[in-house]
Each structure stands twice: as structure tokens, then as C-alpha cells.
CSV table of C-alpha atoms in Angstrom, one decimal:
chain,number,residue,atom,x,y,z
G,1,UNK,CA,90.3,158.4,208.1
G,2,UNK,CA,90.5,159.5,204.2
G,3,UNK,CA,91.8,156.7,201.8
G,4,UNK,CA,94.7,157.6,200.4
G,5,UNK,CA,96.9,156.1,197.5
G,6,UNK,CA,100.2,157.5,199.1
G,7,UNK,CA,102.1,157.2,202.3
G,8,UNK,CA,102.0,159.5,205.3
G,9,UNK,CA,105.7,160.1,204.1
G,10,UNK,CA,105.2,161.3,200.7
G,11,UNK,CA,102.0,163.6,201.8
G,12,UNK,CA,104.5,166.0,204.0
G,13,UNK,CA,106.1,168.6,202.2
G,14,UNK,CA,108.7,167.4,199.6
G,15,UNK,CA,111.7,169.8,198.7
G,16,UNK,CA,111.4,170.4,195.1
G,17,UNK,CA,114.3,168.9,192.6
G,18,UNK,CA,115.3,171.6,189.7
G,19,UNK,CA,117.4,170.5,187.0
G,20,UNK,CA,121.2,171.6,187.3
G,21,UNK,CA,122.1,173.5,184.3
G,22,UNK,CA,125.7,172.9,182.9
G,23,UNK,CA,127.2,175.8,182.2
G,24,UNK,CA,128.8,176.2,179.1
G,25,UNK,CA,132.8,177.8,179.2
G,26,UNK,CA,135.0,179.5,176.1
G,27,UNK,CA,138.1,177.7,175.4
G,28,UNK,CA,141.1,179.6,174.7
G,29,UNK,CA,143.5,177.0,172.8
G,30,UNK,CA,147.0,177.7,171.7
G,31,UNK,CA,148.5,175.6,169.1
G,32,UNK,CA,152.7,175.9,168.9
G,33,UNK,CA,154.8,175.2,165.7
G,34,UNK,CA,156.0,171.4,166.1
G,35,UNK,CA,160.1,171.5,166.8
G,36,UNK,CA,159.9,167.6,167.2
G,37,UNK,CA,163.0,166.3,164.3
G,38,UNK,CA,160.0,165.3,161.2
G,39,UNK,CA,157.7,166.1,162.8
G,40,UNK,CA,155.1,167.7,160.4
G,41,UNK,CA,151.2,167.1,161.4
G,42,UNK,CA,149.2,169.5,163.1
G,43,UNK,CA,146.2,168.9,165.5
G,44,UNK,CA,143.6,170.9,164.1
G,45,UNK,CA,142.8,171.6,160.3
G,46,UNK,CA,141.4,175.1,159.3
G,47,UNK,CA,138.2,173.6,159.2
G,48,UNK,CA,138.3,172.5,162.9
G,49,UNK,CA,139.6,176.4,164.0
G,50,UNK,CA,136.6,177.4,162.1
G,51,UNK,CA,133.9,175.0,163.5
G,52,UNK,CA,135.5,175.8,167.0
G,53,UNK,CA,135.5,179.8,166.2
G,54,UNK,CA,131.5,179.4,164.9
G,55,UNK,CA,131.1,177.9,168.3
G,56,UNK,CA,132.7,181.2,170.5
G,57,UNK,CA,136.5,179.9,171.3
G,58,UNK,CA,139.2,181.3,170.5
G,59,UNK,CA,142.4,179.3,168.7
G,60,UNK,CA,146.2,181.3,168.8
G,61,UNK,CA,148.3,180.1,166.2
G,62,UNK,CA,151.7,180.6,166.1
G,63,UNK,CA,153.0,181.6,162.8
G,64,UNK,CA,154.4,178.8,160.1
G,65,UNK,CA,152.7,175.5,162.7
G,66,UNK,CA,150.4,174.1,160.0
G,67,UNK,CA,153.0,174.8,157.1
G,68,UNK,CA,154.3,171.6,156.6
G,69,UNK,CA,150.6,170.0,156.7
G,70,UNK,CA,150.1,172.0,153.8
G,71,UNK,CA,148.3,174.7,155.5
G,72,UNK,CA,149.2,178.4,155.1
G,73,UNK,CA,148.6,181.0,157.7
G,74,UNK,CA,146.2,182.9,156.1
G,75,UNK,CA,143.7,180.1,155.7
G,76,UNK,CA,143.7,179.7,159.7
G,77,UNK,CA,143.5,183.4,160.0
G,78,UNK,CA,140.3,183.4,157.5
G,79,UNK,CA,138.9,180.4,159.5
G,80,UNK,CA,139.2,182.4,162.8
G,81,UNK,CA,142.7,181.7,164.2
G,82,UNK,CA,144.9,184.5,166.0
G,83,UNK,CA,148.5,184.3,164.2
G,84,UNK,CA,151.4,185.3,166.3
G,85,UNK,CA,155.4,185.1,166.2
G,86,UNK,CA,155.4,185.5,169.9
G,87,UNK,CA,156.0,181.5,171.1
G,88,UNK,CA,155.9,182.5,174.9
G,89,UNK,CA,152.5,184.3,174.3
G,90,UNK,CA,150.6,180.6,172.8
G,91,UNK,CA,152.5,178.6,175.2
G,92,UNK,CA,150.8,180.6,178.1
G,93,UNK,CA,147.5,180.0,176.5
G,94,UNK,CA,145.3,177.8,179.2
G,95,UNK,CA,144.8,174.9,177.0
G,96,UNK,CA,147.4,173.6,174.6
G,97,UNK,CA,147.1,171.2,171.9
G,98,UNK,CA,150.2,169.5,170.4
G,99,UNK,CA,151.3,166.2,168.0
G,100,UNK,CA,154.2,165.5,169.8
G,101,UNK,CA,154.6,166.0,173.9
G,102,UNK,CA,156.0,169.1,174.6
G,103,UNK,CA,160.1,169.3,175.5
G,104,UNK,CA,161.1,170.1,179.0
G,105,UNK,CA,162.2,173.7,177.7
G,106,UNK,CA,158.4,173.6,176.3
G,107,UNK,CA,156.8,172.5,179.9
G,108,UNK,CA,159.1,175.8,181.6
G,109,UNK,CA,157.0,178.2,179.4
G,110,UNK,CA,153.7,176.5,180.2
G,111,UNK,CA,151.7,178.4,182.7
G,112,UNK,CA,150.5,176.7,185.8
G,113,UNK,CA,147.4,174.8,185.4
G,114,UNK,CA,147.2,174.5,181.9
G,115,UNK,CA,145.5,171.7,180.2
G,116,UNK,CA,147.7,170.0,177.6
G,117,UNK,CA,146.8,167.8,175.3
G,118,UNK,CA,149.4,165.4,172.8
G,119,UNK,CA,150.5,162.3,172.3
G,120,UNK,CA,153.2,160.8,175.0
G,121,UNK,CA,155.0,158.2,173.1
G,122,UNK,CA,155.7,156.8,176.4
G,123,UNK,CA,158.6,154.6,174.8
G,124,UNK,CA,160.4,157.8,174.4
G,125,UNK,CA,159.8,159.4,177.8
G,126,UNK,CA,162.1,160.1,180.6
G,127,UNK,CA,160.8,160.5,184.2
G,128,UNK,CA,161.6,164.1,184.3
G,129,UNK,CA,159.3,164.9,181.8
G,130,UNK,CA,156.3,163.4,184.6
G,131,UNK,CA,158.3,165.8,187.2
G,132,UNK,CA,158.2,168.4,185.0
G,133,UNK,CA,154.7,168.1,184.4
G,134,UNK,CA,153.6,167.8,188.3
G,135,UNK,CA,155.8,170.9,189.4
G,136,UNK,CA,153.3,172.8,187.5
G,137,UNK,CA,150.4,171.2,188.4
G,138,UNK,CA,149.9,170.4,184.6
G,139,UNK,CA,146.4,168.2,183.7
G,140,UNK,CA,147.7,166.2,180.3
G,141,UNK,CA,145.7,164.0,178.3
G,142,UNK,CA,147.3,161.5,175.6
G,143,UNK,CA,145.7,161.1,172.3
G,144,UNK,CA,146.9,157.1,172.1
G,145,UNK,CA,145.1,156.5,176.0
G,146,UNK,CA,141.2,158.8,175.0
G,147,UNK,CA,139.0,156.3,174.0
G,148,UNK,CA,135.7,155.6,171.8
G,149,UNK,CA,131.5,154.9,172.6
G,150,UNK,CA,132.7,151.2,171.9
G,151,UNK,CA,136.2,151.2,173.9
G,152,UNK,CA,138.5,151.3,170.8
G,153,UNK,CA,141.6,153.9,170.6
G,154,UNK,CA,140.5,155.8,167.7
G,155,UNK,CA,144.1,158.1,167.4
G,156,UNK,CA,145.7,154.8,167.3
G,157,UNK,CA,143.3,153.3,165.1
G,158,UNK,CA,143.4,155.6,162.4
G,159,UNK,CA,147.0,156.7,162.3
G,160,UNK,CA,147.6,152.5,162.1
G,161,UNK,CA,145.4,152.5,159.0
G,162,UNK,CA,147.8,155.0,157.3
G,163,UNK,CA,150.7,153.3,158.5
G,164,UNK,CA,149.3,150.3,157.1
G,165,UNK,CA,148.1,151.8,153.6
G,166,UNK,CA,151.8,153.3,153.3
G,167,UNK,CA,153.8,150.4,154.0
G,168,UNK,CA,152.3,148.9,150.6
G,169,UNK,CA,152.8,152.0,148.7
G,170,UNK,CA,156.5,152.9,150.2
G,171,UNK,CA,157.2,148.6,149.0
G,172,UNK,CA,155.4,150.1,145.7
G,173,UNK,CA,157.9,152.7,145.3
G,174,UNK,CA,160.8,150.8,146.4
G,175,UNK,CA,160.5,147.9,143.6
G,176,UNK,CA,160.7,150.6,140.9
G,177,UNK,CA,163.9,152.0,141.7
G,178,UNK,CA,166.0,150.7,139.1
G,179,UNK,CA,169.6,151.1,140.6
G,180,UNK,CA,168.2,149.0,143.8
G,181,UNK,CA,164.8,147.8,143.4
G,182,UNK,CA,164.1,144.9,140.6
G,183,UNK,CA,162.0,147.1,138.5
G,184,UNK,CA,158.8,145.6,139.3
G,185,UNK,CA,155.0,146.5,139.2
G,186,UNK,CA,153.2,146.0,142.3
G,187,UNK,CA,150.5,143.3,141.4
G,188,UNK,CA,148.9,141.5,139.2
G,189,UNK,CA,149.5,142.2,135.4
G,190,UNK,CA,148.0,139.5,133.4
G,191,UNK,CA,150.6,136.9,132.3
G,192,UNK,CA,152.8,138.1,134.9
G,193,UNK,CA,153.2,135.9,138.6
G,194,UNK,CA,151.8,138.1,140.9
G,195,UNK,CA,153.8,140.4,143.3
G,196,UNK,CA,154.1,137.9,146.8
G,197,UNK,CA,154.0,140.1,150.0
G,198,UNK,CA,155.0,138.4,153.7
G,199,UNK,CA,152.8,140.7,156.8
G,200,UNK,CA,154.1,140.0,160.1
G,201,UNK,CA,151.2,140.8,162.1
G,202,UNK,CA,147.2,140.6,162.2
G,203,UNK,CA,146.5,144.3,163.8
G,204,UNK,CA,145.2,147.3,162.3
G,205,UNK,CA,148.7,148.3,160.4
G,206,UNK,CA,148.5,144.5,159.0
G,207,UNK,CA,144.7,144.8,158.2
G,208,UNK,CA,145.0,147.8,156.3
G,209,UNK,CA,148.4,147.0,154.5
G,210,UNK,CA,146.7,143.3,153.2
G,211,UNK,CA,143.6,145.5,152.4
G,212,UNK,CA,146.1,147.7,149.9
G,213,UNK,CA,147.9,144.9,148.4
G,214,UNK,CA,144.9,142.9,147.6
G,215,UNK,CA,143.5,145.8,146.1
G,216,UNK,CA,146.2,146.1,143.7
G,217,UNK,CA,146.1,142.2,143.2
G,218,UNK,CA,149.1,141.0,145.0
G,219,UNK,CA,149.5,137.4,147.0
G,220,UNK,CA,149.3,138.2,150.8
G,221,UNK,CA,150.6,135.8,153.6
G,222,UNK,CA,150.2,137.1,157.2
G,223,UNK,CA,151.6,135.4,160.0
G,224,UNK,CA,150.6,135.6,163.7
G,225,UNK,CA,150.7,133.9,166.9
G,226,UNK,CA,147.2,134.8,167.4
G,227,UNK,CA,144.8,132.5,165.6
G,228,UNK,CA,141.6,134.8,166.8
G,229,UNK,CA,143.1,137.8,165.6
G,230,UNK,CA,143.7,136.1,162.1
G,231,UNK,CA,140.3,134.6,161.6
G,232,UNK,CA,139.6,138.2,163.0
G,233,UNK,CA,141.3,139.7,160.0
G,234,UNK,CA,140.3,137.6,157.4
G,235,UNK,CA,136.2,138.2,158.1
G,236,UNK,CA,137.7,142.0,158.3
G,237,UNK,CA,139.0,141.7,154.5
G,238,UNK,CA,136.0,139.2,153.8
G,239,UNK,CA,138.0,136.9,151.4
G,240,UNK,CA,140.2,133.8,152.2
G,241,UNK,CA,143.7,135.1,152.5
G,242,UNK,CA,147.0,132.4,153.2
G,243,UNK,CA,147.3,132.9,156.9
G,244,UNK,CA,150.1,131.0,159.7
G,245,UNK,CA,151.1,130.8,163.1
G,246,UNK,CA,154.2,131.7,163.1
G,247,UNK,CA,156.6,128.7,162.6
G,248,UNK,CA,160.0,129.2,161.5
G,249,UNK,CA,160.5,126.8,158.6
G,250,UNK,CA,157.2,127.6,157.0
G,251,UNK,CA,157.8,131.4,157.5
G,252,UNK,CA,161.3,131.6,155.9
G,253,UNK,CA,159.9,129.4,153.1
G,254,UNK,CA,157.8,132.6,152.3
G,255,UNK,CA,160.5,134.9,153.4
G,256,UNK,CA,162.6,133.1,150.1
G,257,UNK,CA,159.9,133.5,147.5
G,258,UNK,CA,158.4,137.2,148.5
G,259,UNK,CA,159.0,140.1,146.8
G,260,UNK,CA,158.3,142.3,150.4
G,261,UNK,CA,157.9,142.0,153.7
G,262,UNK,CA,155.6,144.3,156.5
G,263,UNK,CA,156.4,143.6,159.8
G,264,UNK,CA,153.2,145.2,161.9
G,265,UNK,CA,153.9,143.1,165.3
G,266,UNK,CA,153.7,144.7,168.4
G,267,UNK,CA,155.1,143.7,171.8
G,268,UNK,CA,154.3,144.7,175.8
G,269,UNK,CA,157.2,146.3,175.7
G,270,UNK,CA,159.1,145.2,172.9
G,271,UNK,CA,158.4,144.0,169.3
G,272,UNK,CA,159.7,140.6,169.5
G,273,UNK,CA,162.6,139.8,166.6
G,274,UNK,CA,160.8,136.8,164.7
G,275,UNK,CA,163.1,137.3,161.6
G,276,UNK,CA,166.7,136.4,162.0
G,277,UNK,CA,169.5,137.8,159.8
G,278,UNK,CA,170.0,134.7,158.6
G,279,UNK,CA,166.5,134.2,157.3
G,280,UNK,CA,166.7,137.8,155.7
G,281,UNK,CA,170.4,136.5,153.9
G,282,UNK,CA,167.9,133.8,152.6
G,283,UNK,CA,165.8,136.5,150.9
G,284,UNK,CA,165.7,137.2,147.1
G,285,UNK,CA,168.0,139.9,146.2
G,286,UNK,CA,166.1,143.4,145.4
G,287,UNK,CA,163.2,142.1,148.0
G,288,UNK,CA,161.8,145.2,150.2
G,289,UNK,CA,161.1,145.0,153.9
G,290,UNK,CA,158.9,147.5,155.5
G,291,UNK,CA,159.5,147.2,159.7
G,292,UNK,CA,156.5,149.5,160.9
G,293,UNK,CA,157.2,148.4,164.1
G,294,UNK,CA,160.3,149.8,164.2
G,295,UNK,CA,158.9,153.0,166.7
G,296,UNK,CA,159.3,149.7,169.6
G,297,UNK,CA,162.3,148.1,168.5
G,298,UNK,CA,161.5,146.5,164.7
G,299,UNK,CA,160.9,142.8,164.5
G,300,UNK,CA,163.4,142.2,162.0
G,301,UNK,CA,166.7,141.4,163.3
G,302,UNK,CA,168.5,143.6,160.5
G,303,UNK,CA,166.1,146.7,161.1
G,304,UNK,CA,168.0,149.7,161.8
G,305,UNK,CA,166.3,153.2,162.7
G,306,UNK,CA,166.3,155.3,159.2
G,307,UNK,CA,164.9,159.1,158.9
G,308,UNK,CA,162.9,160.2,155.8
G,309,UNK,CA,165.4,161.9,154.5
G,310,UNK,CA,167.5,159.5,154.1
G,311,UNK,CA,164.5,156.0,154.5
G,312,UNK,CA,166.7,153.2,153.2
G,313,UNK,CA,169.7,151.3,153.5
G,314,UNK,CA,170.8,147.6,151.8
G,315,UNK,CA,171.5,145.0,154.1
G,316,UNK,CA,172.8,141.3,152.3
G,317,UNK,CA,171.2,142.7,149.0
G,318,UNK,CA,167.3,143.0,150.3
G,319,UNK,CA,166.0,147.1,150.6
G,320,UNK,CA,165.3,147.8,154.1
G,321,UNK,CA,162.8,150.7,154.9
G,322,UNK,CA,162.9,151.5,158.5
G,323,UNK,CA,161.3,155.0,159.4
G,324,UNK,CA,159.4,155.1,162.4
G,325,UNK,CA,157.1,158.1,161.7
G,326,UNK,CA,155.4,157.2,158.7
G,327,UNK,CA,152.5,158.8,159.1
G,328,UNK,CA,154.2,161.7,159.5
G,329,UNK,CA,155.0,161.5,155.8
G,330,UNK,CA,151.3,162.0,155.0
G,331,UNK,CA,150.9,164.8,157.1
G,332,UNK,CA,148.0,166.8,155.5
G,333,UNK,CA,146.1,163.1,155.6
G,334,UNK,CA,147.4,162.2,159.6
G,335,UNK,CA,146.5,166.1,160.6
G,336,UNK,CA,142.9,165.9,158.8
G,337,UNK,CA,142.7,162.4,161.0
G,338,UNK,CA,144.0,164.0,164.3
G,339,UNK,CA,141.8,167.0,164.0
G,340,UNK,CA,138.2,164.7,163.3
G,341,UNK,CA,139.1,162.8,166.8
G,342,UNK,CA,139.9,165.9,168.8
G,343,UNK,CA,137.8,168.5,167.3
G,344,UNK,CA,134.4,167.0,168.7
G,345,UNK,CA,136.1,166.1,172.1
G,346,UNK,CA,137.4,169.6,172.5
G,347,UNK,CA,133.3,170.8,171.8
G,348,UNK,CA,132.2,168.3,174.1
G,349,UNK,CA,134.7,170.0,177.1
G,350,UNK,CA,133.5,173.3,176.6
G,351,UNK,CA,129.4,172.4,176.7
G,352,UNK,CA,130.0,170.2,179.7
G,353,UNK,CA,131.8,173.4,181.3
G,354,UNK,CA,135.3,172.5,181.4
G,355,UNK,CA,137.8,169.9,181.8
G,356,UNK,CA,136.4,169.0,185.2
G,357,UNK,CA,132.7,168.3,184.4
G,358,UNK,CA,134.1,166.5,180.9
G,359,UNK,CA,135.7,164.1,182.2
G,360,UNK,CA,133.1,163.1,184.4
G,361,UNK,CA,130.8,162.9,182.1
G,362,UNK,CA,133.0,160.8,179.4
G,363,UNK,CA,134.7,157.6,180.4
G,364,UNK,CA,136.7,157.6,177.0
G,365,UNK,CA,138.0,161.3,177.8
G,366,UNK,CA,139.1,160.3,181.7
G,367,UNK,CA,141.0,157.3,180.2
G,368,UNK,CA,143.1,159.4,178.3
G,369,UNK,CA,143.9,162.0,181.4
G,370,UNK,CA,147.5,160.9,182.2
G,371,UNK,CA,148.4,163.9,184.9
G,372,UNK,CA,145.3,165.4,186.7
G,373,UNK,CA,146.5,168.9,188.3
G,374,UNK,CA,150.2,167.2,188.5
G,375,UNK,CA,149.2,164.0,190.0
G,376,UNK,CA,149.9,161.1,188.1
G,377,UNK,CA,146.8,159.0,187.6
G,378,UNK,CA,148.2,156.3,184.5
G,379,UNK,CA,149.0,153.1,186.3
G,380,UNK,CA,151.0,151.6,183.6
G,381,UNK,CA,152.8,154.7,183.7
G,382,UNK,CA,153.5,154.6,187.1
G,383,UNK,CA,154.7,151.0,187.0
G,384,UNK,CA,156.9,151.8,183.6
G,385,UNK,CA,158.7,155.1,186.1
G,386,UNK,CA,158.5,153.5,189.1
G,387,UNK,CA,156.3,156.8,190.6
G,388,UNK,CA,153.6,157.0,192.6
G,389,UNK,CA,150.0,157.2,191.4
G,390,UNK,CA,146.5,158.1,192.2
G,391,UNK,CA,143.3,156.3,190.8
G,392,UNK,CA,141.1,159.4,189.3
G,393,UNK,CA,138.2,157.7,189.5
G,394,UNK,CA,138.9,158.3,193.6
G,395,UNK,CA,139.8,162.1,192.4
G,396,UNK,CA,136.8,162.5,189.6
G,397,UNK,CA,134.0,161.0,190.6
């Protein structure tokens, strides 16, 4: 008998294994003018139509969407874009891409089928909107649930570090103002004390807003229940900074002597108040507060929703700024942001072939499917409507 080096299994006939190719589809995207009230971002810049264009999809545009971005018509159109008036004729386009979710008189123009992608602000849903959605068999993806390479949110991320930024530069603003504000310069003018700022919070919005206000050379206390995710922040801004748990005597002590105050908390479900309306009666007069968390209730007890048209109001003499869009405000910026997180996702769909093979290919892409052909597959969102649920990784697998 011949010796052999393999088995009399391997030496029968083996059946040969060929590479399956993935077949590359065209995307057909139609982007609709935002009606959401303030409302003015836009999820793809000219740029992004143009890289998607050079790559063989098609984008359809409707007339005036990227105005208040900044963005005309014709520099879509000269980047590849289809413009048209017609707001049936890109709602029936197969995928859709949106800031805001789209309105129940939105979802009734949507063909059957369609892919979706926006935000969901799940704070401001009703369950109707999930019926809505399922009676067309609707696959949606959220921007705040799609997720990085290293498990981060990056939509949230990055719209939290203009929130942050802007918080210091709205305070900035605010202290100017003559007829209400004191007249101030925020930070630190030689000879002059040093503008002192109070940040509720030790999250991306606080990170970012203590960032700004060092940088222009203010005192920053930040105050958290978290003591990880302060020495967190602190090797973040890689300089000692005055940081508390939060403790009511010492924090109204620094409520008394700050010039503003950034509340950044967030909640499960809501921000919890950790400033009375006593402790803002204790504050100086002409002092600024900044509630960013006021989108999940405001952790301020005196916080009351404001628009930007009309941002402020004066509550026992201190300047309360209470918007809870502010990225919004900087919508060329937050569009330019939206566009870099989506723009590579939406190249990645079409070379893995569609929807379907993407998101089983990208873990970060499945966690932000929310409906998957009108099934709901979000547990927290099935918990939050009381609705039943499937698990897509028992769908897509």
C-alpha cells in the first residue's frame, strides 16, 4: 500500500469552493425639503451628492432642501443632484434620507418597501408613527442607534461637540447684551477676575463646552455624579480642572459666584432637576444659564422650552437660554457633520449589494436598523411603546 500524507477522505473527489462575488447595486436616494419647525440641516453636502454621483447613484433633490444649510440648488445640480418641485415624485424614491423622522402625512407618500433613513428623536414619538411605519413594510435606520469600528455613536458624538462648543459661545453672546447681560468679556483679560462658568455634566456636550471656555481662559467647575466619567474628562482636556460630585451646598456655592451655567446632564428617561429655583434666585443678577439638556426635560428647575427666534427669557434676574435644537443653529457645520457619517455608510450599502447584505456585513449599521421590512426590531423601543418586537439578529443572520 502507497504512503500517503492525506486521509482516504481527503483523496476522493472534493467539490471545489469559488469565491461568492458581491454584487454591487445603484442607489437611487431622494432627499425632501425638511418641514420639521427650525429645522434647517440637511443630510448630504454637495460634496457627498458628488462623491455618490462619481460612484454611479443617483440623488433627487427637491428644490429649496439644502437652502437653509447654506447650499443653493444649483451647486447640488453641478455636483450631480436631480432638482425637482414635485414632493410626491422624491418621496417615492426607494431610499430616503432625512434630519428629522418623517410626519405621518410624510410616511402616506412613502412607497412600500422603502428604506428610510433619519433621526427618531424617540422622546418625541408617538406609537402611530411605529404603525405607520410597519403598514408599509418600511426598513428605517436611526442616525443616534448606527454605530462606529470601536462601538461609539458617532451622529451623537459629533452633534454633542457642537452643542457643547455653542453653549460657550451663545453664554459669550449673552454677557454682551447690554440691556440684560452685564457687559462682560468672556475670559481672561489681564487684571480682570476671570469669567467663572458652572457645567452640569461630564459627557461629550460638557467635554467640549469646558474645552471652549478654557480655551478662551475662563474658570471651569464641572459637577457630576460620576467620578469615572470626571477623571475621564479631565485626562480628555489633559489639564487639572475644579471638578465635584454633585452635593448641594458646595454646588450652589458655585452657582452664587458664576458668571454662567451649562447644564449637559442626561437622564434614562429624564434629565434629573439638580438646580432648584431657589438655588437659581441665589444666582448673581445678569448670570447666563445654558440648559442643553433641555431636548429631555432641562435640569434646571426654571428651564422653560425657548425657540430661536425668540432663545431667551429672564427668570429672578439670571438670562435663561433654553433652545433645544442648537445644532440646528449651525446648520451648514451640523449638515457637513451629518453628511461625513452617512456618506461612507451609504457607499458601503451599495458595494455590499444592498441593505440586506450591509447589514450583515456591519454590526454598527444593524444596530441602527430600528424597523426591518415593518417589523420592529429596537427593544428599548418596544419596551418605551409597549409593542412587540423581533431580535434581527434571528431575522439577519
Amino acid at each position: 500500500m502507497p504512503i500517503t500524507p492525506f486521509t482516504s477522505q481527503q483523496l476522493i473527489p472534493q467539490e471545489e469552493k469559488l469565491e461568492v462575488m458581491k454584487h454591487k447595486s445603484q442607489l437611487f436616494i431622494g432627499i425632501p425639503k425638511e418641514t420639521c419647525y427650525q429645522e434647517r440641516r440637511i443630510c448630504l453636502t454637495p460634496d457627498a451628492v458628488n462623491s455618490l454621483a462619481s460612484h454611479g447613484h443617483r440623488v433627487l433633490l427637491e428644490a429649496g432642501a439644502g437652502a437653509s444649510a447654506s447650499y443653493s440648488d444649483k451647486e447640488y445640480s453641478d455636483a450631480g443632484a436631480e432638482i425637482t418641485s414635485d414632493t410626491k415624485k422624491v418621496f417615492s424614491c426607494p431610499m430616503l434620507l432625512k434630519v428629522e423622522p418623517p410626519t405621518l402625512e410624510e410616511i402616506e407618500m412613502i412607497n412600500p418597501q422603502t428604506i428610510v433613513i433619519s433621526a427618531l428623536q424617540i422622546k418625541t414619538q408617538k406609537k402611530t408613527y411605529f404603525e405607520a411605519l410597519a403598514t408599509k413594510r418600511i426598513t428605517s435606520l436611526a442616525f443616534e442607534f448606527i454605530k462606529d469600528e470601536d462601538g461609539s455613536f458617532p451622529a451623537v458624538r459629533s452633534l454633542s461637540e457642537i452643542a457643547g462648543t455653542a453653549s460657550v459661545l451663545i453664554a459669550a453672546e449673552l454677557m454682551i447684551n447690554q440691556s440684560i447681560g452685564k457687559g462682560l468679556l468672556f475670559g481672561n483679560i489681564t487684571g480682570v477676575r476671570p469669567t467663572e462658568i458652572v457645567i452640569l455634566g461630564s459627557g461629550t456636550v460638557a467635554e467640549y463646552a469646558a474645552r471652549t471656555a478654557l480655551g478662551l481662559g475662563a474658570s471651569v467647575k464641572v459637577f457630576d455624579n460620576s467620578i469615572t466619567k470626571l477623571r475621564r474628562l479631565q485626562n480628555a482636556l489633559n489639564q487639572p480642572i475644579f471638578t465635584s460630585t454633585i452635593q448641594e451646598k458646595s454646588l450652589l456655592k458655585s452657582l452664587m459666584r458664576c458668571d454662567v451655567a451649562i447644564g449637559a446632564l442626561r437622564g434614562n428617561n429624564r434629565t434629573p432637576i439638580v438646580v432648584t429655583e431657589t438655588m437659581v434666585e441665589h444666582m448673581k443678577k445678569g448670570a447666563v444659564i445654558v440648559d442643553v439638556s433641555i431636548d429631555t426635560g432641562g435640569c434646571f428647575e426654571t428651564s422653560e422650552i425657548t425657540t430661536h427666534e425668540k432663545p431667551t427669557y429672564i427668570k429672578y434676574n439670571v438670562i435663561h437660554y433654553c433652545v433645544p435644537n442648537i445644532p440646528s443653529r449651525y446648520s451648514k457645520t451640523a449638515s457637513m457633520t451629518i453628511s461625513n457619517i452617512i456618506t461612507p455608510f451609504l457607499l458601503q450599502i451599495a458595494d455590499d449589494g444592498g441593505i440586506e447584505s450591509a447589514i450583515r456585513c456591519n454590526r454598527g449599521l444593524k444596530n441602527g436598523v430600528y424597523m426591518y421590512h415593518g417589523l420592529l426590531t429596537n427593544k428599548s423601543i418596544a419596551d418605551w411603546f409597549n409593542i412587540e418586537y423581533r431580535d434581527i439578529n434571528l431575522i439577519v443572520f
